[in-house]
Short mmCIF file of N, CA and C in Angstrom, two decimals:
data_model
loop_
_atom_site.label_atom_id
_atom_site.label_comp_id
_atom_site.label_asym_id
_atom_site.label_seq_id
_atom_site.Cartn_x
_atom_site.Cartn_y
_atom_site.Cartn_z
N UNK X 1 0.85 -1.18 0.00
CA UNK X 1 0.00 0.00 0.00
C UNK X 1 0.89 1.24 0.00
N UNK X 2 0.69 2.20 -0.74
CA UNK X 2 0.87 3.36 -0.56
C UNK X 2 0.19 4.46 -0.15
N UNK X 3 1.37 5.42 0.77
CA UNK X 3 0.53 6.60 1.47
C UNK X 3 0.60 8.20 1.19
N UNK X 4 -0.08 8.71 1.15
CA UNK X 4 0.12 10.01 0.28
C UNK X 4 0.11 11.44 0.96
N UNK X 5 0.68 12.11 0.64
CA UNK X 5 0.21 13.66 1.70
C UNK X 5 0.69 14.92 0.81
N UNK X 6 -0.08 15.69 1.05
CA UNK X 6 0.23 17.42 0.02
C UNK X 6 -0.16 18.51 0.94
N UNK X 7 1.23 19.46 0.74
CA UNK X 7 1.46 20.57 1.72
C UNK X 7 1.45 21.45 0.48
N UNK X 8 0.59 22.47 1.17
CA UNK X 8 0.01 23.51 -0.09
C UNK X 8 -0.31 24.25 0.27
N UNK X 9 -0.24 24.41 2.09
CA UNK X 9 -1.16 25.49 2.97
C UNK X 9 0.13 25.49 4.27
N UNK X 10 0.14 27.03 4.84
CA UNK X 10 0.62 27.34 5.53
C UNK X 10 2.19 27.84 5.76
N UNK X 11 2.80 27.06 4.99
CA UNK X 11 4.60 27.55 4.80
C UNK X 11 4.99 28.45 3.73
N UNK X 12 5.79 29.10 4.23
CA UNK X 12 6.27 30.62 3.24
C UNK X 12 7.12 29.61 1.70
N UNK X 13 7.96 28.68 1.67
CA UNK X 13 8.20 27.54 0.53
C UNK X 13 7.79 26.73 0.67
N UNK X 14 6.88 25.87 -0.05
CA UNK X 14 6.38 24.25 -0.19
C UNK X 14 7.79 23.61 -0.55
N UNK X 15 8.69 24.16 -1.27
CA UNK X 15 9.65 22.75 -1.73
C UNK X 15 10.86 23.42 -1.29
N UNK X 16 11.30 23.44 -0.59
CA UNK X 16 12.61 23.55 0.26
C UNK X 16 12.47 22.04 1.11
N UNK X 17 13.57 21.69 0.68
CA UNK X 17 14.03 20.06 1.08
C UNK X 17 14.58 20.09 2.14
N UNK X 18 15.09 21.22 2.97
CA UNK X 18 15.83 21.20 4.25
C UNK X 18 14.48 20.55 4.80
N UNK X 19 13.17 21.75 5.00
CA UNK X 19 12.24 21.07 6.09
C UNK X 19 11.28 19.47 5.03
N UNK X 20 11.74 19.31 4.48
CA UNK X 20 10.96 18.04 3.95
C UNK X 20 11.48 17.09 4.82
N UNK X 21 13.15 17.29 4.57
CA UNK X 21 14.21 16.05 5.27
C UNK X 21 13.97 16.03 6.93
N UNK X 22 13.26 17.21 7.10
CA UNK X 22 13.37 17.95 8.76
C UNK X 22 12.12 17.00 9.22
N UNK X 23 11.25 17.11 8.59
CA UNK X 23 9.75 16.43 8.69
C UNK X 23 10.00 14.63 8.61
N UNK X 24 10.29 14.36 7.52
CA UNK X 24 10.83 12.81 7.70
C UNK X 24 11.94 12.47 8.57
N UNK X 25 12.53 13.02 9.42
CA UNK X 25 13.75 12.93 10.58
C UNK X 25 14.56 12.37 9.83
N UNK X 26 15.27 12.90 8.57
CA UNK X 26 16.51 12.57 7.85
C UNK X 26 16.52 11.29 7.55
N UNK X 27 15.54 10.24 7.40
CA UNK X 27 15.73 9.30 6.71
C UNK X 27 15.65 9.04 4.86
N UNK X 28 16.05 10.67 4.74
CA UNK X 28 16.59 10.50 2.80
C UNK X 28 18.00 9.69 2.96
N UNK X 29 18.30 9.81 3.77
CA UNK X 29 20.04 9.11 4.17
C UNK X 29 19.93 7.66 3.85
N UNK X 30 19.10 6.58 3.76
CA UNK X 30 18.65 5.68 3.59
C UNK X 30 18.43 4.98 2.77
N UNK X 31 18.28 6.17 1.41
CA UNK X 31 18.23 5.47 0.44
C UNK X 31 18.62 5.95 -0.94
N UNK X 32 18.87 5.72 -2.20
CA UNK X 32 19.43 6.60 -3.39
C UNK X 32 18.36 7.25 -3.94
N UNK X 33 18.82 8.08 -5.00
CA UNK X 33 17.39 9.00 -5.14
C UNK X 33 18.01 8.84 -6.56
N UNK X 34 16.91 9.09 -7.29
CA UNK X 34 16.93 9.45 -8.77
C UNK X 34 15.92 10.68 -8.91
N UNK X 35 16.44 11.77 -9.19
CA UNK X 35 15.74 13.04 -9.40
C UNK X 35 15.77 13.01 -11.16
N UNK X 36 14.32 13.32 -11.28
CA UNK X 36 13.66 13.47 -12.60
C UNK X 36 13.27 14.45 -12.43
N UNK X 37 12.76 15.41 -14.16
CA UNK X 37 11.51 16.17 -13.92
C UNK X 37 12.25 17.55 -13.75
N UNK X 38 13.59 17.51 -13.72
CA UNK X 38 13.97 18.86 -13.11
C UNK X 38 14.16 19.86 -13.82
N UNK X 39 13.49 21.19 -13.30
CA UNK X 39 13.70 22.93 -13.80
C UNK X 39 13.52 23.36 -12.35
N UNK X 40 14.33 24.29 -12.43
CA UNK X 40 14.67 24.96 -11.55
C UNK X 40 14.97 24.63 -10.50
N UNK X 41 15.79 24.06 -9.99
CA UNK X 41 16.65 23.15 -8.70
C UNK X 41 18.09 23.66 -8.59
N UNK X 42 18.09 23.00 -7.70
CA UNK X 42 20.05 23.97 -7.20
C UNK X 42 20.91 23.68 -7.74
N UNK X 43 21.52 24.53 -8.21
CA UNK X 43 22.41 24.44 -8.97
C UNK X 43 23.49 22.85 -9.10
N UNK X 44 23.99 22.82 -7.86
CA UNK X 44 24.76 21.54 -7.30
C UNK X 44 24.28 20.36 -7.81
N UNK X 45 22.72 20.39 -7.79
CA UNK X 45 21.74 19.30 -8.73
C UNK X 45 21.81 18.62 -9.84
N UNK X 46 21.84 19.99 -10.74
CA UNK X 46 21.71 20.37 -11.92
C UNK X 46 23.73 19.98 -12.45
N UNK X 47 24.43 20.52 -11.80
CA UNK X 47 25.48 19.61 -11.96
C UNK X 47 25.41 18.18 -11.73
N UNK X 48 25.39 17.48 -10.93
CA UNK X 48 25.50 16.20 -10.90
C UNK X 48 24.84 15.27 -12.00
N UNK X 49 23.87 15.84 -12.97
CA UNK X 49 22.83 15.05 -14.36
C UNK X 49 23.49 14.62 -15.04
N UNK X 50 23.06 13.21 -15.37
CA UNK X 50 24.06 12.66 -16.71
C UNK X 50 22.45 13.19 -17.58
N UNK X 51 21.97 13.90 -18.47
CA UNK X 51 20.98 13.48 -19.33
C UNK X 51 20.02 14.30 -18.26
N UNK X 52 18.97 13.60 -18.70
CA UNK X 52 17.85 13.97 -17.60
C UNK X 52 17.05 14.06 -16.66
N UNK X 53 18.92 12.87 -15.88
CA UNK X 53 18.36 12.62 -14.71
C UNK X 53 19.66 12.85 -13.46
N UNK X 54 19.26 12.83 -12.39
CA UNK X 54 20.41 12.76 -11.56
C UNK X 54 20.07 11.22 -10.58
N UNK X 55 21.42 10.45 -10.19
CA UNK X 55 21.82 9.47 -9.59
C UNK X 55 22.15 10.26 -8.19
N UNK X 56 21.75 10.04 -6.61
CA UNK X 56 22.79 10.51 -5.84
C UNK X 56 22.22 9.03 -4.44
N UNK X 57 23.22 9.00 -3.89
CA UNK X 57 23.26 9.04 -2.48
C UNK X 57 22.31 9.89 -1.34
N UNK X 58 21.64 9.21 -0.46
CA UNK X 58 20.81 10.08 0.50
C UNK X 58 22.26 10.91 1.07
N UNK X 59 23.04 10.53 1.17
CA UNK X 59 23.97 11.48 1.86
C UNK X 59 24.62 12.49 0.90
N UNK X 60 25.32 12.34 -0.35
CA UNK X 60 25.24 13.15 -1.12
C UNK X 60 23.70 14.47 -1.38
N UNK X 61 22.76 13.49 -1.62
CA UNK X 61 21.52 14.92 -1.90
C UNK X 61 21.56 15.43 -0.31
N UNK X 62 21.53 14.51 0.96
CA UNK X 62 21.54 15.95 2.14
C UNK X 62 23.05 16.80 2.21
N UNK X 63 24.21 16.39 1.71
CA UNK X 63 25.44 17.22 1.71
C UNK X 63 24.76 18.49 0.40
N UNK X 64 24.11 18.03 -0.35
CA UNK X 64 23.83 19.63 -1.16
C UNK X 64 22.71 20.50 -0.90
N UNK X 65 21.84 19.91 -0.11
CA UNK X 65 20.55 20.51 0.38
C UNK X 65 21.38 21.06 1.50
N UNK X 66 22.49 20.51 1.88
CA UNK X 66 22.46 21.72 3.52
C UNK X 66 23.54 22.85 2.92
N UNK X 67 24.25 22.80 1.67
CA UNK X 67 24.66 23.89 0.75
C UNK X 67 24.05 24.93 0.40
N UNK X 68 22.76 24.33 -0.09
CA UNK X 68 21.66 25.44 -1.22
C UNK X 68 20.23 24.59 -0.71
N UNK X 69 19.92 25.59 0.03
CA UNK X 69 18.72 25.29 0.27
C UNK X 69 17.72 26.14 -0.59
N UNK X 70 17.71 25.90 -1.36
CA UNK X 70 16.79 27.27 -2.04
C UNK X 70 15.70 25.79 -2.55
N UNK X 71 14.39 26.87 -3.03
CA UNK X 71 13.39 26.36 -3.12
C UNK X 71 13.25 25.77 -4.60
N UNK X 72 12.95 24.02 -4.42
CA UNK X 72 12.87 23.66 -5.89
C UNK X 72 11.59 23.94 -6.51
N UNK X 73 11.53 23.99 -7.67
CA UNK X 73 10.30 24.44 -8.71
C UNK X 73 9.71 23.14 -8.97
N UNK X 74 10.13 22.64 -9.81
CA UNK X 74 10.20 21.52 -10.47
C UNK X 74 10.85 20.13 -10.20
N UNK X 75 10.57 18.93 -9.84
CA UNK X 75 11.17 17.35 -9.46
C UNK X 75 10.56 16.75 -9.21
N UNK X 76 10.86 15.45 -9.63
CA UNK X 76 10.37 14.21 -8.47
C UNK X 76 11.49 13.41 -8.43
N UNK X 77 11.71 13.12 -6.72
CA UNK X 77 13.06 12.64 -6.14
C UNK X 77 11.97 11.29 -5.88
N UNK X 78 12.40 10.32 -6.17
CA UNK X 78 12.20 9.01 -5.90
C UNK X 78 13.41 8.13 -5.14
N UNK X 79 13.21 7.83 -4.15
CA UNK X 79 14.13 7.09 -3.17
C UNK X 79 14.19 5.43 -3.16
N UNK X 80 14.92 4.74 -3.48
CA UNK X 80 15.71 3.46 -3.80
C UNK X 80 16.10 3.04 -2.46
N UNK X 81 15.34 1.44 -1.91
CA UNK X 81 16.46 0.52 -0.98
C UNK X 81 17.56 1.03 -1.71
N UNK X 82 18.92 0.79 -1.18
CA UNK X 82 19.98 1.11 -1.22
C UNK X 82 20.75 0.02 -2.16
N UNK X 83 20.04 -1.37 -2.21
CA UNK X 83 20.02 -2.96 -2.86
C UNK X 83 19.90 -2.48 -3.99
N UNK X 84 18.79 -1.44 -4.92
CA UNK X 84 18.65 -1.78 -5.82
C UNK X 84 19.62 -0.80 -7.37
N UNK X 85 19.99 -1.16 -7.90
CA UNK X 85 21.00 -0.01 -8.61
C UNK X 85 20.16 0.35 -9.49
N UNK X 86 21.14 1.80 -10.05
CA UNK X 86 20.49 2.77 -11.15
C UNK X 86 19.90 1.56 -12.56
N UNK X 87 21.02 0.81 -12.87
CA UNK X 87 20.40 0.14 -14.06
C UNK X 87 18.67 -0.84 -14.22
N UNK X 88 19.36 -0.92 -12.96
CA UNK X 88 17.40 -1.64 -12.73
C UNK X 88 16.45 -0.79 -12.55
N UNK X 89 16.81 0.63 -11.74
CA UNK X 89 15.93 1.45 -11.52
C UNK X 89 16.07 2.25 -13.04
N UNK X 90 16.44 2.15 -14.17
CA UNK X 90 16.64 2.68 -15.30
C UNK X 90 15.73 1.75 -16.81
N UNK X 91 15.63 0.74 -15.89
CA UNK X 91 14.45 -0.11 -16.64
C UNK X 91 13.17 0.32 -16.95
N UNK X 92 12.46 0.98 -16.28
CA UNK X 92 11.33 1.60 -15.91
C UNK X 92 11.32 3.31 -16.84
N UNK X 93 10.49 3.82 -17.24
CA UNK X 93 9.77 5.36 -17.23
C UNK X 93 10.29 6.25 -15.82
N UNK X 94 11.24 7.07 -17.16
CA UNK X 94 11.51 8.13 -15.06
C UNK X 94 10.24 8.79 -14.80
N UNK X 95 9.85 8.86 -13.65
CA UNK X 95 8.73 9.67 -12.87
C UNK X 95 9.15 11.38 -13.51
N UNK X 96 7.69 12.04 -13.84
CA UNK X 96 7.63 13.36 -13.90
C UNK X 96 6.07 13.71 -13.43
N UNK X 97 6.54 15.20 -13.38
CA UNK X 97 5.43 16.03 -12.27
C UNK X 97 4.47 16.33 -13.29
N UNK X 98 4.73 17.10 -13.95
CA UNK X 98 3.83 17.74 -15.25
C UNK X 98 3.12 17.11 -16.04
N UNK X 99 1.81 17.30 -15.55
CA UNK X 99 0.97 16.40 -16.74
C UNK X 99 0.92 15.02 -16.60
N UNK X 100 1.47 14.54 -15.25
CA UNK X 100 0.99 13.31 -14.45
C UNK X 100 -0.26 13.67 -13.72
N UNK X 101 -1.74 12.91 -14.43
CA UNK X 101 -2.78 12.96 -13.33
C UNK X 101 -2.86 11.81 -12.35
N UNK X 102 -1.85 10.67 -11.86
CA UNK X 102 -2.25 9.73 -11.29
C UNK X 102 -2.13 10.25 -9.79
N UNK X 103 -1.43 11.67 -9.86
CA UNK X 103 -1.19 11.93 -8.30
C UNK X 103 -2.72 12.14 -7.52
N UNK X 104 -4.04 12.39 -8.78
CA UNK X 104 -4.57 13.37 -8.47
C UNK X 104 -6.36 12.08 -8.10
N UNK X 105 -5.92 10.64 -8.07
CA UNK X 105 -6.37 9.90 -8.09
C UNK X 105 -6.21 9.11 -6.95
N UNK X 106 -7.66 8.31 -6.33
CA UNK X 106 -7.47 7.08 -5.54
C UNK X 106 -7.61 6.45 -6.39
N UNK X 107 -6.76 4.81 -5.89
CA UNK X 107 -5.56 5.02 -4.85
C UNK X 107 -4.42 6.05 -5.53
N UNK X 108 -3.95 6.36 -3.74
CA UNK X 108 -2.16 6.90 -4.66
C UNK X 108 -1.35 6.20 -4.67
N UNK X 109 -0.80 6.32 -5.48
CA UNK X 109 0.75 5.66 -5.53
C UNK X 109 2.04 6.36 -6.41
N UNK X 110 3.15 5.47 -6.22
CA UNK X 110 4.42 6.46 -6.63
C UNK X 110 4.51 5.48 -8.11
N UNK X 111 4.97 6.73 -8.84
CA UNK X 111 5.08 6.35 -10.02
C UNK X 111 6.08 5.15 -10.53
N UNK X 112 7.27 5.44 -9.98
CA UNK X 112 8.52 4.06 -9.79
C UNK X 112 8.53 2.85 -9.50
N UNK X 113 7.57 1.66 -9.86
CA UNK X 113 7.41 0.46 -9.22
C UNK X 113 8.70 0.44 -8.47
N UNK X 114 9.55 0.73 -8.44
CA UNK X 114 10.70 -0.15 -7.46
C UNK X 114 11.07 1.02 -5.96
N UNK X 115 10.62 2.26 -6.43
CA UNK X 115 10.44 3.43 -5.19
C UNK X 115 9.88 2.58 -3.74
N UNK X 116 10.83 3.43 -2.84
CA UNK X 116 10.34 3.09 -1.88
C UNK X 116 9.28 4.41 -0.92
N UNK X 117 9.87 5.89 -1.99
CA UNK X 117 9.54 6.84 -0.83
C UNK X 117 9.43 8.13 -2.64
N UNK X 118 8.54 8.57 -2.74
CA UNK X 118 8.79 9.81 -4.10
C UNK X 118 8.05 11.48 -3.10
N UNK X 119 8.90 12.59 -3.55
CA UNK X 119 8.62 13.69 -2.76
C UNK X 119 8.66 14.70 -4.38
N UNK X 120 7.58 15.16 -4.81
CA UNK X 120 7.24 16.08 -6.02
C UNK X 120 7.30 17.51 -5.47
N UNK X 121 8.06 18.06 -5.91
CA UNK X 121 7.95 19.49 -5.96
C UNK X 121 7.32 20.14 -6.48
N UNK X 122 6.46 20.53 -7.01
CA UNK X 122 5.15 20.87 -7.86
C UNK X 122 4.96 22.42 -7.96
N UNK X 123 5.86 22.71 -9.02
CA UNK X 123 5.79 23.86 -9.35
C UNK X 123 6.27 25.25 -8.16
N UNK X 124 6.85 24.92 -7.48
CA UNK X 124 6.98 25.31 -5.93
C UNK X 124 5.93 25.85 -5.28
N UNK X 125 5.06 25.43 -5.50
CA UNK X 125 3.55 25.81 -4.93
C UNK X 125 3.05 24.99 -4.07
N UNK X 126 3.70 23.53 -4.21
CA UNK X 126 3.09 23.01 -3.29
C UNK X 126 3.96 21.41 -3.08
N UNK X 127 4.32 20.81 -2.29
CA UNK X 127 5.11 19.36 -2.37
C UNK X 127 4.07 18.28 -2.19
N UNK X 128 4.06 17.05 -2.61
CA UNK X 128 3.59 15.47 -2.57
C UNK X 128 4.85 15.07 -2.11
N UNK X 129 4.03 14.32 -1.40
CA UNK X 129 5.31 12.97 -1.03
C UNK X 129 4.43 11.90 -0.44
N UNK X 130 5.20 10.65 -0.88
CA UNK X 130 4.56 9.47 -0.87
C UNK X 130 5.72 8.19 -0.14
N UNK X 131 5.03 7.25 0.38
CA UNK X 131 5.97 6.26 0.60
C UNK X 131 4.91 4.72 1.06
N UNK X 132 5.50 3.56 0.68
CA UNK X 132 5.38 2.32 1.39
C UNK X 132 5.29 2.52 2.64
N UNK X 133 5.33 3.13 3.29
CA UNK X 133 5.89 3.36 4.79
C UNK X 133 5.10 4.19 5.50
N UNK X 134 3.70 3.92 5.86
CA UNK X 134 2.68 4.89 6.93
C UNK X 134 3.54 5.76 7.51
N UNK X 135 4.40 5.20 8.57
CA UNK X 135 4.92 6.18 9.81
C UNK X 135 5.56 7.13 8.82
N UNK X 136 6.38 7.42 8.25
CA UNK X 136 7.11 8.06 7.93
C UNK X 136 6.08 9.45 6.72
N UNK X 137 5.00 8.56 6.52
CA UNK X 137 3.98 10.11 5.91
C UNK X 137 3.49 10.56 6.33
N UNK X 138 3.24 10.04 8.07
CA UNK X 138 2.39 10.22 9.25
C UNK X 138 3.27 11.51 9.60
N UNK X 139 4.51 10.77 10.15
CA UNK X 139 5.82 11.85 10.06
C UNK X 139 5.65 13.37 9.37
N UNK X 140 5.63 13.92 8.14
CA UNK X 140 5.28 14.39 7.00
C UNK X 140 3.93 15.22 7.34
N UNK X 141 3.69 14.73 7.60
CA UNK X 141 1.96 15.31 7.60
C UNK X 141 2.02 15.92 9.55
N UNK X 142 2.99 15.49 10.22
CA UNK X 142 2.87 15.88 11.76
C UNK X 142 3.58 17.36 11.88
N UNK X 143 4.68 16.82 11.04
CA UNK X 143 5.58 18.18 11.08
C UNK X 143 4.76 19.66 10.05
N UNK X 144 4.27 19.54 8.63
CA UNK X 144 3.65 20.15 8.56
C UNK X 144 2.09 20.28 8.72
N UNK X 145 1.60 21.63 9.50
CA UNK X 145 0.23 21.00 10.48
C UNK X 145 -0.57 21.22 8.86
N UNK X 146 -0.72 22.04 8.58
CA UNK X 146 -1.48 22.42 7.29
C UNK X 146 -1.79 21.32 6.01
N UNK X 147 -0.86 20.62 6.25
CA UNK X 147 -0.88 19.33 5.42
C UNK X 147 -1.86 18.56 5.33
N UNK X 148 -2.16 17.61 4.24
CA UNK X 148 -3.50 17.11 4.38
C UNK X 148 -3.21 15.46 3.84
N UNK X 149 -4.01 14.75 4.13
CA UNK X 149 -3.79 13.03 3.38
C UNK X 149 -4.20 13.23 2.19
N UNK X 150 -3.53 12.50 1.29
CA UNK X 150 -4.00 12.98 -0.26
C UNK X 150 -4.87 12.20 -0.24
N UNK X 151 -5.05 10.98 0.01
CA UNK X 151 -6.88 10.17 -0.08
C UNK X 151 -7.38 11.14 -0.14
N UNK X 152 -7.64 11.47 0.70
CA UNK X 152 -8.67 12.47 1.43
C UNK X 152 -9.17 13.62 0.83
N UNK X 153 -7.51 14.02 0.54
CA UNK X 153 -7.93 15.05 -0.04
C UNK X 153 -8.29 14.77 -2.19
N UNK X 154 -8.18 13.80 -2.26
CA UNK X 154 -8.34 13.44 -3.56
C UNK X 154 -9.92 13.18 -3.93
N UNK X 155 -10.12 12.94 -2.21
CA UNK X 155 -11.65 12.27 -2.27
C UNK X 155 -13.05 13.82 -2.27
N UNK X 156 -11.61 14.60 -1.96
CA UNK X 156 -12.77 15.88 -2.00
C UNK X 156 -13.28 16.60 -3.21
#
């Protein structure tokens, strides 16, 4: 099962990744990320792309988020067990934000069959983030109060 949540109310940036990582208690450290989808992201980001995507380390993406915290526009960071490598996770359709309606649907789910955890930056207006993992969207949704369950709110 997957669990869903969208912050769109109350914070001066929706996609600043310092408090995303702040809200999930730094467990991006955990796992690799493949960032798709990207315009307008930090610079440091935007270096690391082979093509049109970036490969990093949870510890690499928090060593550049605590660099440049500036607010992303545009992404979807999809997070990898640590088991599974880029080439398998390269098998698949990279996840993008734009003009994906499945976010906007029950059930939710993350676009990456092999994702364990995807966090969309959405135009910087507003972040999704999703995971296998209740506690950790429970997490997500505690830290920001304004936040809402995307069921829920999908169902409205």
């Amino acid at each position: 099962m997957v669990y869903g949540a969208i912050n769109e109310k109350g914070e001066q940036w929706y996609t600043q990744m310092s408090k995303v990582f702040e809200a999930i208690k730094n467990k991006q450290k955990d796992y690799n990320w493949l960032i798709t989808n990207i315009d307008c992201v930090p610079q440091k980001i935007e270096e690391r792309c082979t093509g049109d995507y970036c490969w990093l380390t949870g510890e690499e993406l928090s060593g550049i988020v605590s660099e440049d915290d500036g607010q992303w526009v545009w992404a979807v960071l999809s997070g990898f067990n640590k088991n599974i490598t880029l080439s398998e996770v390269l098998k698949y359709s990279q996840p993008y934000a734009v003009e994906y309606k499945g976010f906007w649907r029950n059930p939710v789910s993350m676009q990456h069959p092999l994702a364990t955890i995807e966090i969309v930056a959405w135009d910087s207006s507003l972040t999704l983030f999703f995971s296998s993992q209740e506690d950790i969207v429970k997490d997500f949704l505690n830290f920001f109060s304004f936040s809402e369950d995307l069921s829920a709110y999908n169902a409205k």
